Tab-separated table of C-alpha atoms in Angstrom:
chain	number	residue	atom	x	y	z
A	1	ALA	CA	-52.818	9.273	-41.556
A	2	ALA	CA	-54.588	11.446	-38.996
A	3	ALA	CA	-57.413	8.925	-38.675
A	4	ALA	CA	-54.944	6.093	-38.092
A	5	ALA	CA	-53.151	8.123	-35.412
A	6	ALA	CA	-56.466	8.935	-33.703
A	7	ALA	CA	-57.493	5.268	-33.780
A	8	ALA	CA	-54.154	4.222	-32.279
A	9	ALA	CA	-54.493	6.839	-29.546
A	10	ALA	CA	-58.002	5.609	-28.728
A	11	ALA	CA	-56.982	1.934	-28.543
A	12	PRO	CA	-56.952	0.596	-24.985
A	13	GLU	CA	-53.591	-0.127	-23.390
A	14	ILE	CA	-54.451	-2.909	-20.977
A	15	LYS	CA	-52.091	-3.659	-18.080
A	16	SER	CA	-52.438	-7.003	-16.367
A	17	TYR	CA	-51.656	-7.802	-12.749
A	18	ASN	CA	-51.288	-11.197	-11.101
A	19	LEU	CA	-51.427	-11.441	-7.326
A	20	ILE	CA	-51.551	-14.668	-5.368
A	21	GLY	CA	-52.976	-14.703	-1.858
A	22	ARG	CA	-53.138	-17.203	0.968
A	23	GLY	CA	-54.998	-16.770	4.213
A	24	ALA	CA	-55.121	-18.350	7.656
A	25	GLY	CA	-57.489	-17.101	10.324
A	26	ALA	CA	-57.911	-13.380	9.724
A	27	ALA	CA	-54.433	-12.879	8.215
A	28	THR	CA	-53.621	-12.857	4.510
A	29	THR	CA	-50.307	-12.907	2.672
A	30	VAL	CA	-50.263	-11.759	-0.939
A	31	SER	CA	-47.459	-12.062	-3.483
A	32	ALA	CA	-47.242	-9.378	-6.154
A	33	ARG	CA	-44.289	-9.851	-8.484
A	34	GLN	CA	-41.295	-10.237	-6.134
A	35	HIS	CA	-43.051	-8.460	-3.249
A	36	VAL	CA	-44.947	-9.904	-0.298
A	37	ILE	CA	-47.767	-8.018	1.418
A	38	THR	CA	-49.151	-9.198	4.740
A	39	MET	CA	-52.460	-8.104	6.262
A	40	ASP	CA	-54.163	-8.881	9.540
A	41	VAL	CA	-56.834	-7.371	11.737
A	42	PRO	CA	-56.743	-6.306	15.395
A	43	VAL	CA	-57.231	-8.888	18.128
A	44	LYS	CA	-60.702	-7.531	18.954
A	45	MET	CA	-61.711	-8.312	15.342
A	46	GLY	CA	-60.429	-11.894	15.523
A	47	GLY	CA	-56.888	-11.364	14.237
A	48	LYS	CA	-53.467	-11.267	15.831
A	49	ASP	CA	-52.643	-7.652	14.832
A	50	LEU	CA	-49.385	-8.762	13.197
A	51	ALA	CA	-49.736	-6.495	10.148
A	52	PRO	CA	-51.806	-3.559	8.863
A	53	GLN	CA	-55.506	-4.079	8.258
A	54	PRO	CA	-56.653	-4.366	4.631
A	55	VAL	CA	-58.397	-0.979	4.893
A	56	GLU	CA	-55.120	0.611	6.058
A	57	LEU	CA	-53.373	-0.842	3.023
A	58	LEU	CA	-56.170	0.501	0.828
A	59	LEU	CA	-55.450	4.004	2.141
A	60	ALA	CA	-51.692	3.410	1.772
A	61	ALA	CA	-52.305	2.413	-1.862
A	62	LEU	CA	-54.141	5.694	-2.411
A	63	MET	CA	-51.104	7.569	-1.058
A	64	GLY	CA	-48.842	5.573	-3.361
A	65	CYS	CA	-51.053	6.353	-6.377
A	66	GLU	CA	-50.997	10.056	-5.541
A	67	GLN	CA	-47.193	10.040	-5.239
A	68	ALA	CA	-46.750	8.078	-8.488
A	69	THR	CA	-49.114	10.440	-10.332
A	70	ALA	CA	-47.317	13.504	-9.001
A	71	GLY	CA	-43.982	12.021	-10.093
A	72	TYR	CA	-45.333	11.289	-13.565
A	73	VAL	CA	-46.710	14.812	-13.963
A	74	ALA	CA	-43.472	16.382	-12.687
A	75	ARG	CA	-41.340	14.318	-15.115
A	76	ASN	CA	-43.508	15.271	-18.076
A	77	MET	CA	-43.861	19.001	-17.404
A	78	ARG	CA	-41.979	21.433	-19.600
A	79	PRO	CA	-39.938	22.851	-18.067
A	80	ARG	CA	-39.463	19.769	-15.930
A	81	LEU	CA	-40.524	20.208	-12.311
A	82	PRO	CA	-38.153	18.785	-9.708
A	83	LEU	CA	-40.346	16.884	-7.278
A	84	LEU	CA	-38.472	16.942	-3.998
A	85	GLY	CA	-41.145	15.089	-2.061
A	86	LEU	CA	-44.703	14.939	-0.838
A	87	SER	CA	-46.042	14.238	2.625
A	88	PHE	CA	-49.310	12.502	3.399
A	89	ASP	CA	-51.361	12.457	6.575
A	90	TYR	CA	-54.733	10.762	6.161
A	91	ASP	CA	-57.440	10.511	8.760
A	92	ALA	CA	-60.263	8.258	7.630
A	93	GLU	CA	-63.357	7.033	9.373
A	94	ARG	CA	-66.323	4.829	8.674
A	95	ASP	CA	-69.301	3.517	10.543
A	96	ASN	CA	-68.223	-0.031	11.328
A	97	ARG	CA	-71.832	-1.241	11.191
A	98	GLY	CA	-71.573	-1.027	7.413
A	99	ALA	CA	-68.616	-3.408	7.335
A	100	VAL	CA	-69.588	-6.059	9.887
A	101	SER	CA	-73.373	-6.236	9.746
A	102	LEU	CA	-75.114	-9.573	10.026
A	103	PRO	CA	-76.900	-11.236	8.390
A	104	MET	CA	-74.660	-10.736	5.383
A	105	GLY	CA	-77.495	-11.470	2.933
A	106	GLU	CA	-79.236	-8.207	3.817
A	107	PRO	CA	-78.178	-4.640	3.026
A	108	PRO	CA	-76.096	-3.074	5.834
A	109	PRO	CA	-77.831	-0.469	8.002
A	110	VAL	CA	-75.285	2.149	6.868
A	111	SER	CA	-72.884	2.447	3.932
A	112	PRO	CA	-69.636	0.437	4.265
A	113	ARG	CA	-67.739	3.210	2.415
A	114	ILE	CA	-64.810	5.032	3.974
């Protein structure tokens, strides 16, 4: 019985996600379940600056993951921890040469990481 319980605990629990995206120019609209996410880039990067940049949404997703994780931990603590709220204030930077280097077939001169 213990071996069966250990095997069940070790079995992967795969979640699947389906997003559908459409782009025009530098802007992209993505549907995720019943939600719509729009991205664009600033005018100086060839966009119309009508929505957050993809990298800004990447950082926003990190904030959302941190909040969701904190909520999960708070709900499962004993005694239960009332989570009244969290605040986030991110400052991120990167060397843009790593993201927009040409030619694209060669390694960038610096890392594209944030």
